[in-house]
PDB file of C-alpha atoms in Angstrom:
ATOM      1  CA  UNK A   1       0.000   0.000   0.000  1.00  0.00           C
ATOM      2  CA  UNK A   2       2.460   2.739   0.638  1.00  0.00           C
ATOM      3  CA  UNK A   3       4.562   1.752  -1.656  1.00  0.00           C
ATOM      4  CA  UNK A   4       1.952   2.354  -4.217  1.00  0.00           C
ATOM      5  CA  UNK A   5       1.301   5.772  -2.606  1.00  0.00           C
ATOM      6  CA  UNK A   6       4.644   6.902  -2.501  1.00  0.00           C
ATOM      7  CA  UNK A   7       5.419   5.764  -6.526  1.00  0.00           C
ATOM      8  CA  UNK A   8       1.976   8.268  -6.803  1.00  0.00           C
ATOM      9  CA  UNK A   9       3.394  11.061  -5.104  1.00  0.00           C
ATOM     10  CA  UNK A  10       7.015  10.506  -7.236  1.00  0.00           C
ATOM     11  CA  UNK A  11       9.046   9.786  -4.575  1.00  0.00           C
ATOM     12  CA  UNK A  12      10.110   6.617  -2.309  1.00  0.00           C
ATOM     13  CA  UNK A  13       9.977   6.866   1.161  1.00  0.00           C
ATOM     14  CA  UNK A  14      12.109   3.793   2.256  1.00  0.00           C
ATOM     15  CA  UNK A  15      10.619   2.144   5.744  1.00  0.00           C
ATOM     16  CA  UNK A  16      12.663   0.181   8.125  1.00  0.00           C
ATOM     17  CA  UNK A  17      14.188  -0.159  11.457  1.00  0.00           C
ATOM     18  CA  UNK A  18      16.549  -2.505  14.124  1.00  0.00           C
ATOM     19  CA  UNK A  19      16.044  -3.910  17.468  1.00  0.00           C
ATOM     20  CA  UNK A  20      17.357  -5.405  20.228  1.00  0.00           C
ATOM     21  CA  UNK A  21      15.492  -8.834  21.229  1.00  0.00           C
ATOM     22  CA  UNK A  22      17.792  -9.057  23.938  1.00  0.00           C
ATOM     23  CA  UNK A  23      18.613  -7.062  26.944  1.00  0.00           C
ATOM     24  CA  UNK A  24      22.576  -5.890  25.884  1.00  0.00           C
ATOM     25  CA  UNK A  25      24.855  -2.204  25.927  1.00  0.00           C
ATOM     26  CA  UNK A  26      25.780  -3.678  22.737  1.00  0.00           C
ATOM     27  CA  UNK A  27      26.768  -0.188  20.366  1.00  0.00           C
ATOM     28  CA  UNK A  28      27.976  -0.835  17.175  1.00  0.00           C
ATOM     29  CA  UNK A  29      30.079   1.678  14.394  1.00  0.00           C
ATOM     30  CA  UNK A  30      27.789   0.406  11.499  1.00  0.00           C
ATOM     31  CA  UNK A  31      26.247   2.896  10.042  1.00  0.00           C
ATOM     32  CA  UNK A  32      24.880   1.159   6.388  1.00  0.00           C
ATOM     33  CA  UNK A  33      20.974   1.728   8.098  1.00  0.00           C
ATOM     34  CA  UNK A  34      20.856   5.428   7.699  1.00  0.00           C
ATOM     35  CA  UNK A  35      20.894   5.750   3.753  1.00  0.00           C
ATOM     36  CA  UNK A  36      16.764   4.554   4.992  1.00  0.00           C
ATOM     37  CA  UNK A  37      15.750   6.008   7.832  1.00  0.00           C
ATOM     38  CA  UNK A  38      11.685   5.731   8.490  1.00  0.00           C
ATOM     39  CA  UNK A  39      11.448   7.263  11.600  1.00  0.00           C
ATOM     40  CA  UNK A  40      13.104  10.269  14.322  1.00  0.00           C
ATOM     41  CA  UNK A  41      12.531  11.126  17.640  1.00  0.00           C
ATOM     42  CA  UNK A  42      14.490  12.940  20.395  1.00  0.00           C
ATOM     43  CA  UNK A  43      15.301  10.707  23.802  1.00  0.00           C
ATOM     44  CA  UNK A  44      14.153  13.452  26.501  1.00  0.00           C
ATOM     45  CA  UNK A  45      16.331  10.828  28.921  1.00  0.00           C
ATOM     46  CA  UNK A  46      19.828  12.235  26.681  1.00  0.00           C
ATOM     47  CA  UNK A  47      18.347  14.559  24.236  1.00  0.00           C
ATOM     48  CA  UNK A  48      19.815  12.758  21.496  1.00  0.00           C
ATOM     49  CA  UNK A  49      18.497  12.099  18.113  1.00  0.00           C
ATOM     50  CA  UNK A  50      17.276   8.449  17.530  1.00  0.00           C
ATOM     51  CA  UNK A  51      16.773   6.916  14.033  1.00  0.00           C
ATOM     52  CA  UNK A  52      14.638   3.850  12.883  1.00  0.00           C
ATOM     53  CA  UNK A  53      16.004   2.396   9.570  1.00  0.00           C
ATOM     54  CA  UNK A  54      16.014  -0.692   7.415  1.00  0.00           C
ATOM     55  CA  UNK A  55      19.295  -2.204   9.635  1.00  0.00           C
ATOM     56  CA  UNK A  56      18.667  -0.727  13.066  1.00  0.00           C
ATOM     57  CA  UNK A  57      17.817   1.843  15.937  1.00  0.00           C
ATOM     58  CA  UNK A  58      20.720   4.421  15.301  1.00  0.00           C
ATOM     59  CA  UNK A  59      21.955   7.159  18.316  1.00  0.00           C
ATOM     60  CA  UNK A  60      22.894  10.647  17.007  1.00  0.00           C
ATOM     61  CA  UNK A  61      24.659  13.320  18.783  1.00  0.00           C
ATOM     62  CA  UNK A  62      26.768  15.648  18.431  1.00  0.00           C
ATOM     63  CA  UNK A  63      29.973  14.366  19.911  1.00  0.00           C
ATOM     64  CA  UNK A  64      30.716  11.491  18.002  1.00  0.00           C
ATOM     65  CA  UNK A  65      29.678   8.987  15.176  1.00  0.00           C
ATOM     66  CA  UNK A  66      26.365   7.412  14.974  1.00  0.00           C
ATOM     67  CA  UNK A  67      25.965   4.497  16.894  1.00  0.00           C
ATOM     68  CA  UNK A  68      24.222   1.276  16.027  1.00  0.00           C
ATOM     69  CA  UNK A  69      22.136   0.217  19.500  1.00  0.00           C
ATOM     70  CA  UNK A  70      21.711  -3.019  20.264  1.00  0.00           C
ATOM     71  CA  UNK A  71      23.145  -6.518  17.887  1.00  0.00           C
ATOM     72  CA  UNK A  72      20.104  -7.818  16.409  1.00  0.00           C
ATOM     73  CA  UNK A  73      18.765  -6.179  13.375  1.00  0.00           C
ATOM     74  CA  UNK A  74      15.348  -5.870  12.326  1.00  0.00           C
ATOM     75  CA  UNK A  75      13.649  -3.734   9.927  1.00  0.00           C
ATOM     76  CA  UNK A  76      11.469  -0.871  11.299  1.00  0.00           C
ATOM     77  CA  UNK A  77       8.720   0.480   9.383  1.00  0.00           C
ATOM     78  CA  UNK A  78       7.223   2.630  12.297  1.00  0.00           C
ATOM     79  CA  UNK A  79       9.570   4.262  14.837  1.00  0.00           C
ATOM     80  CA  UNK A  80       8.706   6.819  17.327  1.00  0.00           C
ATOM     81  CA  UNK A  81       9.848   7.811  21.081  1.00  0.00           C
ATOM     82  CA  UNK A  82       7.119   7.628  23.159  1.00  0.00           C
ATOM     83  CA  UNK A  83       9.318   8.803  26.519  1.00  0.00           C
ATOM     84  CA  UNK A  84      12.171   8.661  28.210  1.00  0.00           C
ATOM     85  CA  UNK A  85      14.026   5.609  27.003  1.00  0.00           C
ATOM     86  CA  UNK A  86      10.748   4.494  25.865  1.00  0.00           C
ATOM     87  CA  UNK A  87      10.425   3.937  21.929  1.00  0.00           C
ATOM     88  CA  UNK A  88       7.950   1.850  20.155  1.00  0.00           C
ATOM     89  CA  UNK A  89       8.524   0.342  16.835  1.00  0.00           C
ATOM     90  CA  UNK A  90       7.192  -1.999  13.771  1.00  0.00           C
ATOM     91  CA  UNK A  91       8.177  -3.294  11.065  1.00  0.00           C
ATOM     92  CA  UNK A  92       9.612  -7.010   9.929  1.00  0.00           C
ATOM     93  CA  UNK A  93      12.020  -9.408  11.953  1.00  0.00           C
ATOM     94  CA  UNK A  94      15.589  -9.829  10.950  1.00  0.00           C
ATOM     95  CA  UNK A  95      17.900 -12.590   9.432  1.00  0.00           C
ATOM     96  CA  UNK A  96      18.630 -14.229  12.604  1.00  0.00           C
ATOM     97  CA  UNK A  97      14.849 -14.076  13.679  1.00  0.00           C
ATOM     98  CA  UNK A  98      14.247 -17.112  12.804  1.00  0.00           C
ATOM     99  CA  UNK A  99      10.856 -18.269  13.276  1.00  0.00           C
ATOM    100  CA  UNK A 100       9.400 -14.774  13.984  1.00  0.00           C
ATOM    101  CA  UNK A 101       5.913 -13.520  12.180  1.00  0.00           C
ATOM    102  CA  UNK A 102       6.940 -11.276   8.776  1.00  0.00           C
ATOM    103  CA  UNK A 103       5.306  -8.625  11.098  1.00  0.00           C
ATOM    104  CA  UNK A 104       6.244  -7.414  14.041  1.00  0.00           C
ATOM    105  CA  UNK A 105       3.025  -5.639  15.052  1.00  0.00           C
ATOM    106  CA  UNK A 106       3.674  -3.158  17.976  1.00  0.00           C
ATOM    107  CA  UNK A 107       7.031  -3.793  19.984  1.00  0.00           C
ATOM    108  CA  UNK A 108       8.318  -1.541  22.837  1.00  0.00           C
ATOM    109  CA  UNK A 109      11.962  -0.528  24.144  1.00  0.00           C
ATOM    110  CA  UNK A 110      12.021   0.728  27.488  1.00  0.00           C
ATOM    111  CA  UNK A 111      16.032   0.769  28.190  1.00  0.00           C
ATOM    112  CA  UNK A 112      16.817   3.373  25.062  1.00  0.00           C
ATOM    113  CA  UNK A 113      16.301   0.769  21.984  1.00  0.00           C
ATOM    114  CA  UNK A 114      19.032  -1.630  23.873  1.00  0.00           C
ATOM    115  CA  UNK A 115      16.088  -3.930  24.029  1.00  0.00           C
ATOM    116  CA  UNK A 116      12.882  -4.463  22.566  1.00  0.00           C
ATOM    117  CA  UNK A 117       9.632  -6.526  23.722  1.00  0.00           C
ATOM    118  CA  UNK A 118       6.830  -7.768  21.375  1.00  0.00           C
ATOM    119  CA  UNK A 119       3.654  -6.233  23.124  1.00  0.00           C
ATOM    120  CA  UNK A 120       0.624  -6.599  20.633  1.00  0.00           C
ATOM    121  CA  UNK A 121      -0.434  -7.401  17.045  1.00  0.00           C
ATOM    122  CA  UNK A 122       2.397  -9.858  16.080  1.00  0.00           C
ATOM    123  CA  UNK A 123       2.157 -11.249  12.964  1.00  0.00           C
ATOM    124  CA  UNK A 124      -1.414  -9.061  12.303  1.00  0.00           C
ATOM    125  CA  UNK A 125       0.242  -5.259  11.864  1.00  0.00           C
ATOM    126  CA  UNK A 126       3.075  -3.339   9.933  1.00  0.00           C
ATOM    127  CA  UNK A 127       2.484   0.002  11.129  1.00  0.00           C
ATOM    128  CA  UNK A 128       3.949   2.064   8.548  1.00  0.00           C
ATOM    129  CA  UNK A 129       3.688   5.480  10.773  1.00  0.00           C
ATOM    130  CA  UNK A 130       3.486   5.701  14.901  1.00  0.00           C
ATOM    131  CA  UNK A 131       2.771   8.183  17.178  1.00  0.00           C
ATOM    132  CA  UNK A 132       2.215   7.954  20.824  1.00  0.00           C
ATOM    133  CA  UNK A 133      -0.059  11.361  22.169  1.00  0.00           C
ATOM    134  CA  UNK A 134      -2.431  11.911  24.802  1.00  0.00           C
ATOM    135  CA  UNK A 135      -2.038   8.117  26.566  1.00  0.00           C
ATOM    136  CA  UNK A 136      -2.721   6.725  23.170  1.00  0.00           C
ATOM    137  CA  UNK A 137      -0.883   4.400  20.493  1.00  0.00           C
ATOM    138  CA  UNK A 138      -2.012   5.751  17.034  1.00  0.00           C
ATOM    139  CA  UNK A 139      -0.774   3.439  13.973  1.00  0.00           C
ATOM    140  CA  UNK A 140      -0.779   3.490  10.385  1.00  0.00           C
ATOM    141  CA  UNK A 141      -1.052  -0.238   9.446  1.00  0.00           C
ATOM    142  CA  UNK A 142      -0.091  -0.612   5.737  1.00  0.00           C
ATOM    143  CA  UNK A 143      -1.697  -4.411   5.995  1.00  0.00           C
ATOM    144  CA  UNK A 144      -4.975  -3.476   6.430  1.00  0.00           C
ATOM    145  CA  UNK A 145      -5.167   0.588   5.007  1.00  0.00           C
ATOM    146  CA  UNK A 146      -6.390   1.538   8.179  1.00  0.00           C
ATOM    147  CA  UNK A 147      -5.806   3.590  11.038  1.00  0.00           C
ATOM    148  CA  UNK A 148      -5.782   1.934  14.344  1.00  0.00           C
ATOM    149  CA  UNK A 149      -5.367   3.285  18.326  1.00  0.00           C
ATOM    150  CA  UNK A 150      -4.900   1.724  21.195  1.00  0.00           C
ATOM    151  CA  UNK A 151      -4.843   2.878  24.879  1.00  0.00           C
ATOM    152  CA  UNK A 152      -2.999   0.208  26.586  1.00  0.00           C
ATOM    153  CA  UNK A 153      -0.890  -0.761  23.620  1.00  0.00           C
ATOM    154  CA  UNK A 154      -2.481  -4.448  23.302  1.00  0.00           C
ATOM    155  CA  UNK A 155      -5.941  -4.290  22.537  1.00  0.00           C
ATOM    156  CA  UNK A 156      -7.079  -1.834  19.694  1.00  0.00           C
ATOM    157  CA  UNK A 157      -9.697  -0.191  17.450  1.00  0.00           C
ATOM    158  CA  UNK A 158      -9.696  -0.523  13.568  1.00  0.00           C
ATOM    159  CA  UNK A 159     -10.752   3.476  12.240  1.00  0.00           C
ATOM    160  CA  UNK A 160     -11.109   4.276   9.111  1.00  0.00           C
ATOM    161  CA  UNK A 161      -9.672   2.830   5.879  1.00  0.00           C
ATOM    162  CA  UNK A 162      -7.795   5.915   3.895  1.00  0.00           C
ATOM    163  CA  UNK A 163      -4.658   4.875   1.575  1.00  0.00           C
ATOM    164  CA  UNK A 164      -2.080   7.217   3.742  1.00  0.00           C
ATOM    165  CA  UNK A 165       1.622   7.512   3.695  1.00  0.00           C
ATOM    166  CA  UNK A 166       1.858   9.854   7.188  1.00  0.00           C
ATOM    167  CA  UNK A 167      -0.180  10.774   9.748  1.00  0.00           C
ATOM    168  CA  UNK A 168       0.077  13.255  12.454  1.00  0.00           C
ATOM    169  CA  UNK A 169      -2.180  13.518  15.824  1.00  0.00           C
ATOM    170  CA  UNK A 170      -2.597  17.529  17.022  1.00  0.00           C
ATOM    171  CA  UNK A 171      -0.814  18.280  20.698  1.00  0.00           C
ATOM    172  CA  UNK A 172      -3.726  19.582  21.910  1.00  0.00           C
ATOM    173  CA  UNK A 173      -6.815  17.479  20.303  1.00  0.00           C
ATOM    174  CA  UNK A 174      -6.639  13.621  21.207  1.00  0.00           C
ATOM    175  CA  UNK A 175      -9.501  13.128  18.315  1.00  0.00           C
ATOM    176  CA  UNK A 176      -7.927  15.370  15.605  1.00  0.00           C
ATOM    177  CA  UNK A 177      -5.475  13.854  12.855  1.00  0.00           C
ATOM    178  CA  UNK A 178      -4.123  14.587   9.845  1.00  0.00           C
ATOM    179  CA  UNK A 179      -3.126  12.393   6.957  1.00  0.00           C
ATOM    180  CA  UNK A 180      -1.064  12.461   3.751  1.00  0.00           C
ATOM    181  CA  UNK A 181      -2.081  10.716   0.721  1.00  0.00           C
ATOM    182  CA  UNK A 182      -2.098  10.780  -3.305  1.00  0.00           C
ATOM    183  CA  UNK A 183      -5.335  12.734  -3.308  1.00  0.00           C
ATOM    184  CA  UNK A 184      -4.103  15.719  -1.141  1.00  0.00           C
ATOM    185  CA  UNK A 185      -4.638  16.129   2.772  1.00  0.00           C
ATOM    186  CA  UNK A 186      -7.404  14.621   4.811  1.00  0.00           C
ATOM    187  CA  UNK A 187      -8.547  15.469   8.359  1.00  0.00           C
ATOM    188  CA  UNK A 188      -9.996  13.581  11.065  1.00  0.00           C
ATOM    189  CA  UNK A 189     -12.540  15.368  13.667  1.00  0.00           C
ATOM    190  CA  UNK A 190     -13.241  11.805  15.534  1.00  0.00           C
ATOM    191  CA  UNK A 191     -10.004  10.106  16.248  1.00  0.00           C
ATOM    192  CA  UNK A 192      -9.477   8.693  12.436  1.00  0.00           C
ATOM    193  CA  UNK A 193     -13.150   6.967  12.330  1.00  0.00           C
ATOM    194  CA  UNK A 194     -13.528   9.369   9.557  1.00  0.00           C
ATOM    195  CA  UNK A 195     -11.502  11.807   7.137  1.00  0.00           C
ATOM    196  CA  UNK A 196     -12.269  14.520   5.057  1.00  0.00           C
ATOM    197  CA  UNK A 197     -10.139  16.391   2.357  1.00  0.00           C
ATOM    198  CA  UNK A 198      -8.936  19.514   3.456  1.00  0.00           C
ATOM    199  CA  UNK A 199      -8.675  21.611   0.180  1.00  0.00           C
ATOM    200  CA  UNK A 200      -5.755  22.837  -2.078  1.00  0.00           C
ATOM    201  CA  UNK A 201      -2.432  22.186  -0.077  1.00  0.00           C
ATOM    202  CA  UNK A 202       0.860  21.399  -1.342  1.00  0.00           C
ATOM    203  CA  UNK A 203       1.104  17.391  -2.150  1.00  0.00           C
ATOM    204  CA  UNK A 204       2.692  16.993   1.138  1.00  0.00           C
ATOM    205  CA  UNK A 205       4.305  12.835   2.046  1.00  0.00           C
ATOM    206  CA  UNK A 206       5.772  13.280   5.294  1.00  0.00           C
ATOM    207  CA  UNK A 207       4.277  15.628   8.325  1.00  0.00           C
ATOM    208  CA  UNK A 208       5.134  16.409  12.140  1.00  0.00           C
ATOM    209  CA  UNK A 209       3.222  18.031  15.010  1.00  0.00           C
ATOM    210  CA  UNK A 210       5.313  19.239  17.768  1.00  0.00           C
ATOM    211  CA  UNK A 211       4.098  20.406  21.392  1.00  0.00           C
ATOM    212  CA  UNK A 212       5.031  24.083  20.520  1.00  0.00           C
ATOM    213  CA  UNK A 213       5.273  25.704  17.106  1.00  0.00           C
ATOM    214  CA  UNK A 214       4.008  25.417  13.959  1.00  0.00           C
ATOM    215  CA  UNK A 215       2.961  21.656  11.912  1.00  0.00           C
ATOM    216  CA  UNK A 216       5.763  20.915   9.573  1.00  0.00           C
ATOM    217  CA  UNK A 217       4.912  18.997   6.411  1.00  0.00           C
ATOM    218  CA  UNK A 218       8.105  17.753   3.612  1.00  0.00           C
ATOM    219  CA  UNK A 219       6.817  17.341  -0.006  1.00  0.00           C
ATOM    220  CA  UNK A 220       8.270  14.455  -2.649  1.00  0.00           C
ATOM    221  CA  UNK A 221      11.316  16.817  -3.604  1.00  0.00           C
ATOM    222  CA  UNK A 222      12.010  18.096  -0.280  1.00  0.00           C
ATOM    223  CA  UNK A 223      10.601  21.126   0.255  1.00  0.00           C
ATOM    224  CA  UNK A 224       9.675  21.858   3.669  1.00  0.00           C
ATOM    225  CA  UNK A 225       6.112  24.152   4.320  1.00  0.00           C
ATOM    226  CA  UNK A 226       5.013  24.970   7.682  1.00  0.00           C
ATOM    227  CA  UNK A 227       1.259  25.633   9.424  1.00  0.00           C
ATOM    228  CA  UNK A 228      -0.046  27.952  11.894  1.00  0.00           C
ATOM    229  CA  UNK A 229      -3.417  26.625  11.532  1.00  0.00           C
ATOM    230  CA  UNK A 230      -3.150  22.894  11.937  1.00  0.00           C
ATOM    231  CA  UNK A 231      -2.971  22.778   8.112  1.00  0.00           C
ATOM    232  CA  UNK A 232      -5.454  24.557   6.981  1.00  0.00           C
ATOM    233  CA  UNK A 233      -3.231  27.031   5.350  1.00  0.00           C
ATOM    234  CA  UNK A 234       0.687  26.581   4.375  1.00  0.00           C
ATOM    235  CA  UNK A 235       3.864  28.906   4.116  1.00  0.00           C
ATOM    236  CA  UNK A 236       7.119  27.313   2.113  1.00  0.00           C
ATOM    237  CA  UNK A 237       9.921  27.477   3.607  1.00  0.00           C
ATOM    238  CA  UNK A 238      13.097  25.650   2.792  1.00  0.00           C
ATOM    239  CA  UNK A 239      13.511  24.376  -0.483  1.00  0.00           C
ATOM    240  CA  UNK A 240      16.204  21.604   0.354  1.00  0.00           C
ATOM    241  CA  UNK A 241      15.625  19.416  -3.188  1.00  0.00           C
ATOM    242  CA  UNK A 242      15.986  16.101  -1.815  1.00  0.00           C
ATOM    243  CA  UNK A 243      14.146  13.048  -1.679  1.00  0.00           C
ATOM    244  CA  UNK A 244      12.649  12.952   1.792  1.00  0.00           C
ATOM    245  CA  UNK A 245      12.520  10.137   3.796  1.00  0.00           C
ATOM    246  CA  UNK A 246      11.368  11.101   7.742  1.00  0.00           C
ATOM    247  CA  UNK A 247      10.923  14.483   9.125  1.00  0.00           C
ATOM    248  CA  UNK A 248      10.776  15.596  13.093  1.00  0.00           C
ATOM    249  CA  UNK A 249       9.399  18.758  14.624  1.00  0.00           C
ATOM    250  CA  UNK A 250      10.884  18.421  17.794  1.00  0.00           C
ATOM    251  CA  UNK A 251       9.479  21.547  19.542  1.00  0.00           C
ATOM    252  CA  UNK A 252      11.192  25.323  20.092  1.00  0.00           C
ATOM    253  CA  UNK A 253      11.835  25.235  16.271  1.00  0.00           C
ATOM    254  CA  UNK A 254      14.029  22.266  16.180  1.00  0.00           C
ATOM    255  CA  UNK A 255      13.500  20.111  12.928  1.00  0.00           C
ATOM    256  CA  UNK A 256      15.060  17.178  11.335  1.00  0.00           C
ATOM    257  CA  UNK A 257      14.663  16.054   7.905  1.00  0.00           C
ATOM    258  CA  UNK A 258      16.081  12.668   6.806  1.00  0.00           C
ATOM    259  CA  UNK A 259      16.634  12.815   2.673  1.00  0.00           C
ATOM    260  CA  UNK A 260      18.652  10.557   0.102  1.00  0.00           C
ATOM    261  CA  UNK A 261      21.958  12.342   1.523  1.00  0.00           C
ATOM    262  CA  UNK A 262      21.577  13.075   5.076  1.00  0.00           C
ATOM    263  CA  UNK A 263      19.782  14.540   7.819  1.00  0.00           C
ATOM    264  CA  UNK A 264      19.344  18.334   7.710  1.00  0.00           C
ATOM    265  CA  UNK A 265      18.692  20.500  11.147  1.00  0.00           C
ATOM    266  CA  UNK A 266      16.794  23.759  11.524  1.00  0.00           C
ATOM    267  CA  UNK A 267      16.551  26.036  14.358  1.00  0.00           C
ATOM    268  CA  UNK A 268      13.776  27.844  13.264  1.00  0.00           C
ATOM    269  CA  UNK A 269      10.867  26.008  12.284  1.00  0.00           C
ATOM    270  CA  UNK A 270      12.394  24.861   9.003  1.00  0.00           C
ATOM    271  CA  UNK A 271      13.125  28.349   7.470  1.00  0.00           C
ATOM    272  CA  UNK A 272      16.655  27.653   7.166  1.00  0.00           C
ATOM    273  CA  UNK A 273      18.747  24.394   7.738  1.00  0.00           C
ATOM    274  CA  UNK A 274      22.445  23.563   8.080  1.00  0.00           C
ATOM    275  CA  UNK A 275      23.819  19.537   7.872  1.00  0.00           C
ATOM    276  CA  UNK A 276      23.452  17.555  10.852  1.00  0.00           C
ATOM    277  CA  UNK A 277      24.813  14.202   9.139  1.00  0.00           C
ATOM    278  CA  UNK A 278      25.742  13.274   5.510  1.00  0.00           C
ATOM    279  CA  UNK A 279      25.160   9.846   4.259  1.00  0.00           C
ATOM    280  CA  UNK A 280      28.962  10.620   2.207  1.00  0.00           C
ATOM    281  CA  UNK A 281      31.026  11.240   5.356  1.00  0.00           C
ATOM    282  CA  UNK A 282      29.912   7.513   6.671  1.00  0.00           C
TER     283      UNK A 282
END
């Protein structure tokens, strides 16, 4: 399904992600996972940047090299950090996983992606997008074309069907989400039991939604727009004409966008950027 969505917007989005399935300090220098990252988040336990990718959880910081965390590999089509130390993940099991479901479903880190725990949905979900607001678990799964939420991360409700590549859930409205797909942007009113377009808005793939400042959404070429209105209207800002693959709006203007040749960092709200990470310098 988002495959299919993506080839419709002109641009491919590559999903994926590692874990841990054992408890380990295990950090390793390889660093082929973040030509496809599919997911960000900042660790409020370090403050550290955190990528999901096709070959693992990766730690980024400004002192040193990317790290590799944990030393069993899996591939993570939904990452997000849900808390200190706490991420949650999906996606497909790894070479050495032998005898595990081709989907993950929902699995949890609590020790900083050293770890990971298979909590709900195995072999039933691929959540292709995460987020985890207001108490609840809201997934994307690409199986069924559905959204899906959860309050205790086990048992969950099947929402409406909608072909999306992203969503985003608003800070301050449990019930209202936003979606990307081929058609333009929907909305939900009623926690994703139902979506309607919003109107004219840039074909937007990827989008964020932090606590404080504006919605960030990255089009197929890498142009980043940004909303004061919870999307009802957008401003372009930085042009950075790159295939995107994950973006972050971390809060107090802090964004990350992951494209075909690194991760970019803004300061303010996407207007202008500078390079965090290039995928040349591994």
């Amino acid at each position: 399904m988002r495959s299919t969505l993506i080839a419709l917007l002109g641009v491919t989005v590559l999903l994926a992600g590692a874990c841990s399935s054992s408890d380990t300090s295990s950090i390793q220098r390889d660093t082929r996972g973040l030509a496809h990252i599919h997911g960000l988040g900042v660790n409020p336990a370090d403050g550290a940047l955190y990528a999901g990718t096709h070959y693992g959880v990766y730690r980024l910081a400004n002192e040193g090299d990317p790290e590799l965390v944990g030393d069993i590999v899996r591939d993570f089509m939904g990452f997000t950090v849900a808390g200190p130390e706490n991420f949650l993940g999906s996606g497909h099991p790894g070479e050495t996983d032998r005898g595990a479901p081709p989907h993950l479903g929902l699995i949890e880190s609590t020790n900083g992606g050293q770890s990971w725990t298979s909590v709900s949905m195995a072999g039933e979900a691929d959540f292709h997008s995460l987020e985890y607001r207001h108490g609840l678990v809201y997934g994307l799964n690409s199986g069924t074309q559905t959204v899906m939420v959860s309050a205790d991360k086990r048992s969950w409700d099947q929402r409406a069907a909608i072909s999306a590549v992203d969503i985003a859930v608003s800070p301050q409205n449990a019930n209202e989400i936003l979606a990307t797909t081929a058609d333009g942007l929907a909305r939900s009113l009623d926690q994703a039991r139902t979506f309607a377009p919003v109107g004219a808005q840039p074909q937007l793939v990827l989008l964020s939604w932090p606590d404080d400042g504006p919605l960030i959404g990255v089009d197929s070429i890498g142009t980043v727009y940004a909303s004061e209105d919870s999307g009802a209207t957008w401003q372009a800002r930085r042009a950075l004409g790159e295939q995107t693959q994950a973006v972050l709006a971390a809060g107090r203007g802090l964004v990350f966008v992951a494209t075909e040749k690194g991760i970019h960092r803004s300061t303010d709200n996407g207007t202008t950027f500078e390079a965090f990470y290039a995928f040349d310098a591994q």
